[in-house]
Structure formats: C-alpha cells, structure tokens
PDB file of C-alpha atoms in Angstrom:
ATOM      1  CA  UNK A   1      72.176  34.856 233.185  1.00 58.00           C
ATOM      2  CA  UNK A   2      74.103  37.943 232.187  1.00 69.00           C
ATOM      3  CA  UNK A   3      77.050  37.462 229.778  1.00 94.00           C
ATOM      4  CA  UNK A   4      79.066  40.137 231.625  1.00 97.00           C
ATOM      5  CA  UNK A   5      78.577  40.132 235.366  1.00 97.00           C
ATOM      6  CA  UNK A   6      79.766  42.871 237.881  1.00 98.00           C
ATOM      7  CA  UNK A   7      79.903  42.631 241.518  1.00 98.00           C
ATOM      8  CA  UNK A   8      78.943  44.207 243.758  1.00 98.00           C
ATOM      9  CA  UNK A   9      76.098  46.135 242.077  1.00 97.00           C
ATOM     10  CA  UNK A  10      76.135  48.784 244.817  1.00 98.00           C
ATOM     11  CA  UNK A  11      78.690  49.830 247.238  1.00 97.00           C
ATOM     12  CA  UNK A  12      79.238  52.658 249.795  1.00 97.00           C
ATOM     13  CA  UNK A  13      82.711  53.003 251.163  1.00 97.00           C
ATOM     14  CA  UNK A  14      84.602  55.477 253.257  1.00 97.00           C
ATOM     15  CA  UNK A  15      87.302  57.832 252.081  1.00 98.00           C
ATOM     16  CA  UNK A  16      90.736  56.093 252.225  1.00 98.00           C
ATOM     17  CA  UNK A  17      89.398  52.585 252.006  1.00 97.00           C
ATOM     18  CA  UNK A  18      90.637  50.014 249.396  1.00 97.00           C
ATOM     19  CA  UNK A  19      87.964  48.613 247.264  1.00 97.00           C
ATOM     20  CA  UNK A  20      87.812  46.126 244.477  1.00 98.00           C
ATOM     21  CA  UNK A  21      85.063  45.846 241.703  1.00 98.00           C
ATOM     22  CA  UNK A  22      85.003  42.643 239.947  1.00 98.00           C
ATOM     23  CA  UNK A  23      83.889  41.622 236.409  1.00 98.00           C
ATOM     24  CA  UNK A  24      83.493  38.214 234.922  1.00 97.00           C
ATOM     25  CA  UNK A  25      82.326  37.269 231.388  1.00 97.00           C
ATOM     26  CA  UNK A  26      81.131  34.105 229.646  1.00 96.00           C
ATOM     27  CA  UNK A  27      81.409  35.495 226.164  1.00 95.00           C
ATOM     28  CA  UNK A  28      84.908  34.162 225.592  1.00 94.00           C
ATOM     29  CA  UNK A  29      86.144  37.614 224.512  1.00 94.00           C
ATOM     30  CA  UNK A  30      89.785  38.524 224.924  1.00 92.00           C
ATOM     31  CA  UNK A  31      89.153  42.205 225.210  1.00 95.00           C
ATOM     32  CA  UNK A  32      87.948  43.769 228.495  1.00 96.00           C
ATOM     33  CA  UNK A  33      87.371  47.273 229.573  1.00 97.00           C
ATOM     34  CA  UNK A  34      86.521  49.380 232.606  1.00 98.00           C
ATOM     35  CA  UNK A  35      84.562  52.573 232.105  1.00 98.00           C
ATOM     36  CA  UNK A  36      83.362  55.271 234.494  1.00 98.00           C
ATOM     37  CA  UNK A  37      80.051  57.177 233.882  1.00 97.00           C
ATOM     38  CA  UNK A  38      79.378  60.509 235.240  1.00 93.00           C
ATOM     39  CA  UNK A  39      76.427  62.727 234.420  1.00 83.00           C
ATOM     40  CA  UNK A  40      77.175  64.816 231.268  1.00 81.00           C
ATOM     41  CA  UNK A  41      80.636  63.193 230.738  1.00 84.00           C
ATOM     42  CA  UNK A  42      79.601  60.072 228.916  1.00 89.00           C
ATOM     43  CA  UNK A  43      81.683  56.866 229.365  1.00 95.00           C
ATOM     44  CA  UNK A  44      85.309  57.394 230.017  1.00 95.00           C
ATOM     45  CA  UNK A  45      87.803  54.655 229.713  1.00 96.00           C
ATOM     46  CA  UNK A  46      89.865  53.769 232.845  1.00 97.00           C
ATOM     47  CA  UNK A  47      91.742  50.565 231.817  1.00 97.00           C
ATOM     48  CA  UNK A  48      91.572  48.062 229.161  1.00 96.00           C
ATOM     49  CA  UNK A  49      93.098  44.670 228.434  1.00 96.00           C
ATOM     50  CA  UNK A  50      93.461  42.791 225.134  1.00 93.00           C
ATOM     51  CA  UNK A  51      94.454  39.448 226.843  1.00 92.00           C
ATOM     52  CA  UNK A  52      95.597  38.035 230.084  1.00 91.00           C
ATOM     53  CA  UNK A  53      99.119  39.462 229.892  1.00 88.00           C
ATOM     54  CA  UNK A  54      98.095  42.890 228.496  1.00 94.00           C
ATOM     55  CA  UNK A  55      97.079  45.901 230.647  1.00 96.00           C
ATOM     56  CA  UNK A  56      96.640  49.422 229.268  1.00 95.00           C
ATOM     57  CA  UNK A  57      95.822  52.699 230.675  1.00 96.00           C
ATOM     58  CA  UNK A  58      92.745  54.600 229.503  1.00 94.00           C
ATOM     59  CA  UNK A  59      92.082  58.306 229.664  1.00 92.00           C
ATOM     60  CA  UNK A  60      91.457  58.417 233.460  1.00 95.00           C
ATOM     61  CA  UNK A  61      93.600  55.747 235.109  1.00 96.00           C
ATOM     62  CA  UNK A  62      95.053  57.838 237.966  1.00 96.00           C
ATOM     63  CA  UNK A  63      93.852  56.448 241.297  1.00 96.00           C
ATOM     64  CA  UNK A  64      92.848  53.104 239.799  1.00 98.00           C
ATOM     65  CA  UNK A  65      94.543  49.793 239.148  1.00 97.00           C
ATOM     66  CA  UNK A  66      93.386  46.627 237.484  1.00 98.00           C
ATOM     67  CA  UNK A  67      94.164  42.905 237.366  1.00 97.00           C
ATOM     68  CA  UNK A  68      93.340  40.435 234.554  1.00 96.00           C
ATOM     69  CA  UNK A  69      93.323  37.256 236.499  1.00 89.00           C
ATOM     70  CA  UNK A  70      92.084  35.120 233.656  1.00 95.00           C
ATOM     71  CA  UNK A  71      90.516  35.636 230.198  1.00 95.00           C
ATOM     72  CA  UNK A  72      87.115  35.807 231.928  1.00 96.00           C
ATOM     73  CA  UNK A  73      87.918  37.988 234.868  1.00 97.00           C
ATOM     74  CA  UNK A  74      88.999  41.715 234.993  1.00 98.00           C
ATOM     75  CA  UNK A  75      88.969  43.521 238.357  1.00 98.00           C
ATOM     76  CA  UNK A  76      89.264  47.229 239.059  1.00 98.00           C
ATOM     77  CA  UNK A  77      90.616  48.429 242.383  1.00 98.00           C
ATOM     78  CA  UNK A  78      90.726  51.814 244.087  1.00 97.00           C
ATOM     79  CA  UNK A  79      93.702  51.719 246.409  1.00 93.00           C
ATOM     80  CA  UNK A  80      92.548  54.694 248.525  1.00 97.00           C
ATOM     81  CA  UNK A  81      89.060  55.779 247.569  1.00 97.00           C
ATOM     82  CA  UNK A  82      88.185  59.479 247.438  1.00 97.00           C
ATOM     83  CA  UNK A  83      84.761  61.173 247.176  1.00 97.00           C
ATOM     84  CA  UNK A  84      85.293  62.240 243.526  1.00 96.00           C
ATOM     85  CA  UNK A  85      85.487  58.619 242.555  1.00 97.00           C
ATOM     86  CA  UNK A  86      81.819  58.319 243.323  1.00 97.00           C
ATOM     87  CA  UNK A  87      80.341  57.203 239.960  1.00 97.00           C
ATOM     88  CA  UNK A  88      78.757  54.420 238.028  1.00 98.00           C
ATOM     89  CA  UNK A  89      81.302  51.896 236.850  1.00 98.00           C
ATOM     90  CA  UNK A  90      80.870  49.548 233.802  1.00 98.00           C
ATOM     91  CA  UNK A  91      82.876  46.627 232.728  1.00 98.00           C
ATOM     92  CA  UNK A  92      82.637  45.751 228.948  1.00 97.00           C
ATOM     93  CA  UNK A  93      84.028  43.106 226.635  1.00 97.00           C
ATOM     94  CA  UNK A  94      84.473  42.952 222.858  1.00 94.00           C
ATOM     95  CA  UNK A  95      85.622  40.332 220.403  1.00 91.00           C
ATOM     96  CA  UNK A  96      87.842  42.706 218.520  1.00 83.00           C
ATOM     97  CA  UNK A  97      88.625  46.380 218.119  1.00 78.00           C
ATOM     98  CA  UNK A  98      86.008  47.023 215.508  1.00 82.00           C
ATOM     99  CA  UNK A  99      83.197  44.954 216.989  1.00 89.00           C
ATOM    100  CA  UNK A 100      80.436  45.887 219.416  1.00 94.00           C
ATOM    101  CA  UNK A 101      81.004  46.129 223.165  1.00 95.00           C
ATOM    102  CA  UNK A 102      78.946  44.277 225.701  1.00 97.00           C
ATOM    103  CA  UNK A 103      78.369  45.887 228.961  1.00 98.00           C
ATOM    104  CA  UNK A 104      77.819  44.590 232.420  1.00 98.00           C
ATOM    105  CA  UNK A 105      75.021  45.875 234.613  1.00 97.00           C
ATOM    106  CA  UNK A 106      77.216  48.451 236.324  1.00 97.00           C
ATOM    107  CA  UNK A 107      78.409  49.042 239.826  1.00 98.00           C
ATOM    108  CA  UNK A 108      77.268  52.176 241.524  1.00 97.00           C
ATOM    109  CA  UNK A 109      79.995  53.256 243.888  1.00 98.00           C
ATOM    110  CA  UNK A 110      79.614  55.978 246.490  1.00 97.00           C
ATOM    111  CA  UNK A 111      82.695  57.236 248.502  1.00 98.00           C
ATOM    112  CA  UNK A 112      81.720  59.196 251.653  1.00 97.00           C
TER     113      UNK A 112
ATOM    114  CA  UNK B   1      93.892  62.934 221.297  1.00 70.00           C
ATOM    115  CA  UNK B   2      90.713  61.828 219.642  1.00 75.00           C
ATOM    116  CA  UNK B   3      87.567  63.663 220.745  1.00 88.00           C
ATOM    117  CA  UNK B   4      83.898  62.804 220.101  1.00 93.00           C
ATOM    118  CA  UNK B   5      81.433  65.441 220.899  1.00 95.00           C
ATOM    119  CA  UNK B   6      77.618  64.837 221.002  1.00 96.00           C
ATOM    120  CA  UNK B   7      74.714  67.319 220.963  1.00 96.00           C
ATOM    121  CA  UNK B   8      72.367  68.047 222.461  1.00 97.00           C
ATOM    122  CA  UNK B   9      73.037  66.850 226.003  1.00 95.00           C
ATOM    123  CA  UNK B  10      69.355  66.807 226.759  1.00 96.00           C
ATOM    124  CA  UNK B  11      66.166  66.644 224.571  1.00 97.00           C
ATOM    125  CA  UNK B  12      62.539  66.729 225.808  1.00 98.00           C
ATOM    126  CA  UNK B  13      59.900  65.768 223.305  1.00 98.00           C
ATOM    127  CA  UNK B  14      56.215  65.148 223.161  1.00 98.00           C
ATOM    128  CA  UNK B  15      55.325  61.574 222.129  1.00 98.00           C
ATOM    129  CA  UNK B  16      54.957  61.571 218.254  1.00 98.00           C
ATOM    130  CA  UNK B  17      57.616  64.195 217.662  1.00 98.00           C
ATOM    131  CA  UNK B  18      60.863  63.394 215.890  1.00 98.00           C
ATOM    132  CA  UNK B  19      64.202  63.447 217.668  1.00 98.00           C
ATOM    133  CA  UNK B  20      67.820  63.783 216.343  1.00 98.00           C
ATOM    134  CA  UNK B  21      71.218  63.552 218.049  1.00 98.00           C
ATOM    135  CA  UNK B  22      74.437  64.550 216.462  1.00 98.00           C
ATOM    136  CA  UNK B  23      77.937  63.224 216.916  1.00 98.00           C
ATOM    137  CA  UNK B  24      81.125  65.034 215.738  1.00 97.00           C
ATOM    138  CA  UNK B  25      84.727  63.757 215.806  1.00 96.00           C
ATOM    139  CA  UNK B  26      87.923  65.759 215.789  1.00 91.00           C
ATOM    140  CA  UNK B  27      89.498  63.050 213.555  1.00 93.00           C
ATOM    141  CA  UNK B  28      88.375  60.858 210.708  1.00 95.00           C
ATOM    142  CA  UNK B  29      86.815  57.727 211.960  1.00 96.00           C
ATOM    143  CA  UNK B  30      87.104  54.169 210.684  1.00 95.00           C
ATOM    144  CA  UNK B  31      83.692  53.285 212.199  1.00 96.00           C
ATOM    145  CA  UNK B  32      81.099  54.736 214.523  1.00 97.00           C
ATOM    146  CA  UNK B  33      78.854  52.825 216.859  1.00 98.00           C
ATOM    147  CA  UNK B  34      75.599  53.825 218.550  1.00 98.00           C
ATOM    148  CA  UNK B  35      74.351  52.632 221.939  1.00 98.00           C
ATOM    149  CA  UNK B  36      71.252  53.058 223.999  1.00 98.00           C
ATOM    150  CA  UNK B  37      71.060  53.221 227.754  1.00 98.00           C
ATOM    151  CA  UNK B  38      67.635  52.920 229.387  1.00 97.00           C
ATOM    152  CA  UNK B  39      67.296  54.706 232.796  1.00 95.00           C
ATOM    153  CA  UNK B  40      68.930  52.672 235.393  1.00 94.00           C
ATOM    154  CA  UNK B  41      70.382  50.227 232.779  1.00 96.00           C
ATOM    155  CA  UNK B  42      73.593  49.675 230.907  1.00 97.00           C
ATOM    156  CA  UNK B  43      74.630  50.634 227.384  1.00 98.00           C
ATOM    157  CA  UNK B  44      73.340  48.359 224.738  1.00 98.00           C
ATOM    158  CA  UNK B  45      74.748  48.212 221.182  1.00 97.00           C
ATOM    159  CA  UNK B  46      72.433  49.465 218.453  1.00 98.00           C
ATOM    160  CA  UNK B  47      74.456  49.661 215.251  1.00 98.00           C
ATOM    161  CA  UNK B  48      77.777  50.208 213.646  1.00 97.00           C
ATOM    162  CA  UNK B  49      78.410  52.327 210.558  1.00 97.00           C
ATOM    163  CA  UNK B  50      81.627  51.878 208.600  1.00 97.00           C
ATOM    164  CA  UNK B  51      81.197  53.363 205.125  1.00 97.00           C
ATOM    165  CA  UNK B  52      81.356  57.064 204.049  1.00 97.00           C
ATOM    166  CA  UNK B  53      77.810  58.255 203.538  1.00 97.00           C
ATOM    167  CA  UNK B  54      76.281  55.163 204.907  1.00 97.00           C
ATOM    168  CA  UNK B  55      72.618  55.188 206.000  1.00 98.00           C
ATOM    169  CA  UNK B  56      71.051  52.382 208.046  1.00 98.00           C
ATOM    170  CA  UNK B  57      67.556  52.012 209.378  1.00 98.00           C
ATOM    171  CA  UNK B  58      66.101  50.040 212.212  1.00 97.00           C
ATOM    172  CA  UNK B  59      62.315  50.566 212.331  1.00 97.00           C
ATOM    173  CA  UNK B  60      61.901  54.328 213.378  1.00 98.00           C
ATOM    174  CA  UNK B  61      65.558  54.825 213.867  1.00 98.00           C
ATOM    175  CA  UNK B  62      67.773  56.133 211.031  1.00 98.00           C
ATOM    176  CA  UNK B  63      71.612  56.255 211.361  1.00 98.00           C
ATOM    177  CA  UNK B  64      73.844  58.276 209.083  1.00 98.00           C
ATOM    178  CA  UNK B  65      77.554  58.405 208.788  1.00 98.00           C
ATOM    179  CA  UNK B  66      78.933  61.538 207.160  1.00 97.00           C
ATOM    180  CA  UNK B  67      80.725  61.684 203.840  1.00 97.00           C
ATOM    181  CA  UNK B  68      84.020  62.709 205.585  1.00 96.00           C
ATOM    182  CA  UNK B  69      83.494  60.071 208.208  1.00 97.00           C
ATOM    183  CA  UNK B  70      83.784  62.736 210.942  1.00 97.00           C
ATOM    184  CA  UNK B  71      80.160  62.971 211.939  1.00 97.00           C
ATOM    185  CA  UNK B  72      77.124  60.874 212.404  1.00 98.00           C
ATOM    186  CA  UNK B  73      73.416  61.302 213.456  1.00 98.00           C
ATOM    187  CA  UNK B  74      70.688  59.273 214.891  1.00 98.00           C
ATOM    188  CA  UNK B  75      67.123  60.243 213.980  1.00 98.00           C
ATOM    189  CA  UNK B  76      64.055  58.807 215.640  1.00 98.00           C
ATOM    190  CA  UNK B  77      60.703  59.287 213.793  1.00 98.00           C
ATOM    191  CA  UNK B  78      57.585  59.674 215.871  1.00 98.00           C
ATOM    192  CA  UNK B  79      59.018  59.034 219.326  1.00 98.00           C
ATOM    193  CA  UNK B  80      57.410  56.676 221.701  1.00 98.00           C
ATOM    194  CA  UNK B  81      57.759  56.485 225.541  1.00 97.00           C
ATOM    195  CA  UNK B  82      59.867  53.317 224.918  1.00 97.00           C
ATOM    196  CA  UNK B  83      62.426  55.503 223.259  1.00 98.00           C
ATOM    197  CA  UNK B  84      63.384  57.124 226.585  1.00 98.00           C
ATOM    198  CA  UNK B  85      67.017  56.810 227.556  1.00 97.00           C
ATOM    199  CA  UNK B  86      70.501  58.086 226.843  1.00 97.00           C
ATOM    200  CA  UNK B  87      71.936  57.618 223.340  1.00 98.00           C
ATOM    201  CA  UNK B  88      75.730  57.450 222.976  1.00 97.00           C
ATOM    202  CA  UNK B  89      77.819  57.505 219.893  1.00 97.00           C
ATOM    203  CA  UNK B  90      81.219  55.912 220.115  1.00 96.00           C
ATOM    204  CA  UNK B  91      83.867  56.548 217.367  1.00 94.00           C
ATOM    205  CA  UNK B  92      86.993  54.799 216.502  1.00 92.00           C
ATOM    206  CA  UNK B  93      89.887  56.142 214.435  1.00 90.00           C
ATOM    207  CA  UNK B  94      92.384  53.852 212.841  1.00 85.00           C
ATOM    208  CA  UNK B  95      94.947  52.714 215.493  1.00 82.00           C
ATOM    209  CA  UNK B  96      92.956  54.338 218.284  1.00 84.00           C
ATOM    210  CA  UNK B  97      90.548  53.168 220.950  1.00 86.00           C
ATOM    211  CA  UNK B  98      86.824  53.483 220.865  1.00 91.00           C
ATOM    212  CA  UNK B  99      85.763  56.934 222.237  1.00 93.00           C
ATOM    213  CA  UNK B 100      82.372  57.656 223.507  1.00 94.00           C
ATOM    214  CA  UNK B 101      80.485  60.901 223.100  1.00 94.00           C
ATOM    215  CA  UNK B 102      78.887  62.532 226.171  1.00 94.00           C
ATOM    216  CA  UNK B 103      75.460  61.185 225.320  1.00 95.00           C
ATOM    217  CA  UNK B 104      72.010  62.705 224.610  1.00 97.00           C
ATOM    218  CA  UNK B 105      69.387  62.125 227.288  1.00 96.00           C
ATOM    219  CA  UNK B 106      65.947  61.806 225.649  1.00 98.00           C
ATOM    220  CA  UNK B 107      62.741  62.136 227.628  1.00 98.00           C
ATOM    221  CA  UNK B 108      59.403  61.599 225.959  1.00 98.00           C
ATOM    222  CA  UNK B 109      56.152  63.102 227.389  1.00 95.00           C
ATOM    223  CA  UNK B 110      53.191  61.019 226.759  1.00 93.00           C
TER     224      UNK B 110
END
C-alpha cells in the first residue's frame, strides 16, 4: 500500500462546481503539501501545513483552500472550479524542512 | 522570492549517450534535492546535497553542488531506456520553502 494516498486519481468536473481532493498518509509526518504540476512549469506549491493547527499559503493559493483534519489527512478544495485549474495535483509529506518529500500518486483533474 | 531555474526543458538522446541537466538558483541554497518522475508517475526522491562543492554518485548518476551553493547538476553516463522521465531539482534557502525547478524531460531512443 502507498504511504501517501490521494483520492480520486482522476476527476472530470464542470466549471463552477466545488471539488475536494483528499490526501492521507501513514508515514507519521507532520508536514504536508499540495502541489500543482503543469507541463513546463514544474511543481508549484499551493498550500502547506506543518501540523494540524498550521496552514500556510504557497505561491499559487488563489482559488484553492485546504483543511488539515488530522495529522494524517490534508484535503484540497476548489470552491468554484475553472478550466485553467485543469492540472495534475500532488500531495506530499516530509518529516522536516530539510528532508526528502514523499509524493502521492497524483490526481488528474480536468475542468470542462 | 526564491527562484530555481532548470535547463534544458527537454533532452532527446540515443541510448548510450550521456545526459546532463543544470539547476540554477537566484539565492544561496542550504541544500538541493533531486527527484525523478517516470512517465505517468509521481516524483521520487533521488538525493540531497548539502555541502559546497559536494559530489555524490549513484551508479551511472553523478550529482554536483556548486561551490557557491547556487547551482547544481545531474549527469547520467551512458543512458539507458530506464532513465526516461522528468528530472527535477528542488532548492531550499535558509528560512524558505523548498522550490522546484521546471524539470528536464529526458527521452532515450533505443
């Protein structure tokens, strides 16, 4: 079983709909991240959390929100999806700020 | 803010040729990490470099961290089809978040 699990793996939604992407981890890490991947743009940080009571904006947080329900769970919401949010989304965890990141399998989101 | 730039964006090689991707930061880094993402997969950690001028090897892969800790490179000797994928560097400056480069997509023709 994967240490970092994302659901769903693929999703097609309509413009204006609210959608939630979920991430859970069994690594016991405090730090969790949401990234967006677009061709040629690498991995851009949307939000990150260092513990259950800590939420921080990344470089592209507009149009997104997150919830850290527990140490093991970090969900990403698009309140009103738009087509330019079509992308591959990755959740990641790390033990500390200078340690490797472990990525989930990714969620491919298409907004039509 | 901190920027990490990676070149080239794409690289096509014949199997057996060497490959190098370069990573440059706008600020001095405390460490740099390298990841590989296979087609259809997720990024997987390869290595972390911390010291100025550090060189680390993993079989055919050689990683370098510049003396000024603002640049890094990944060199693959004699590429194989299993090397196909996108290679990302990710740099972290003191007090800042990890920032990923744009990635280099490597294709290997058999």
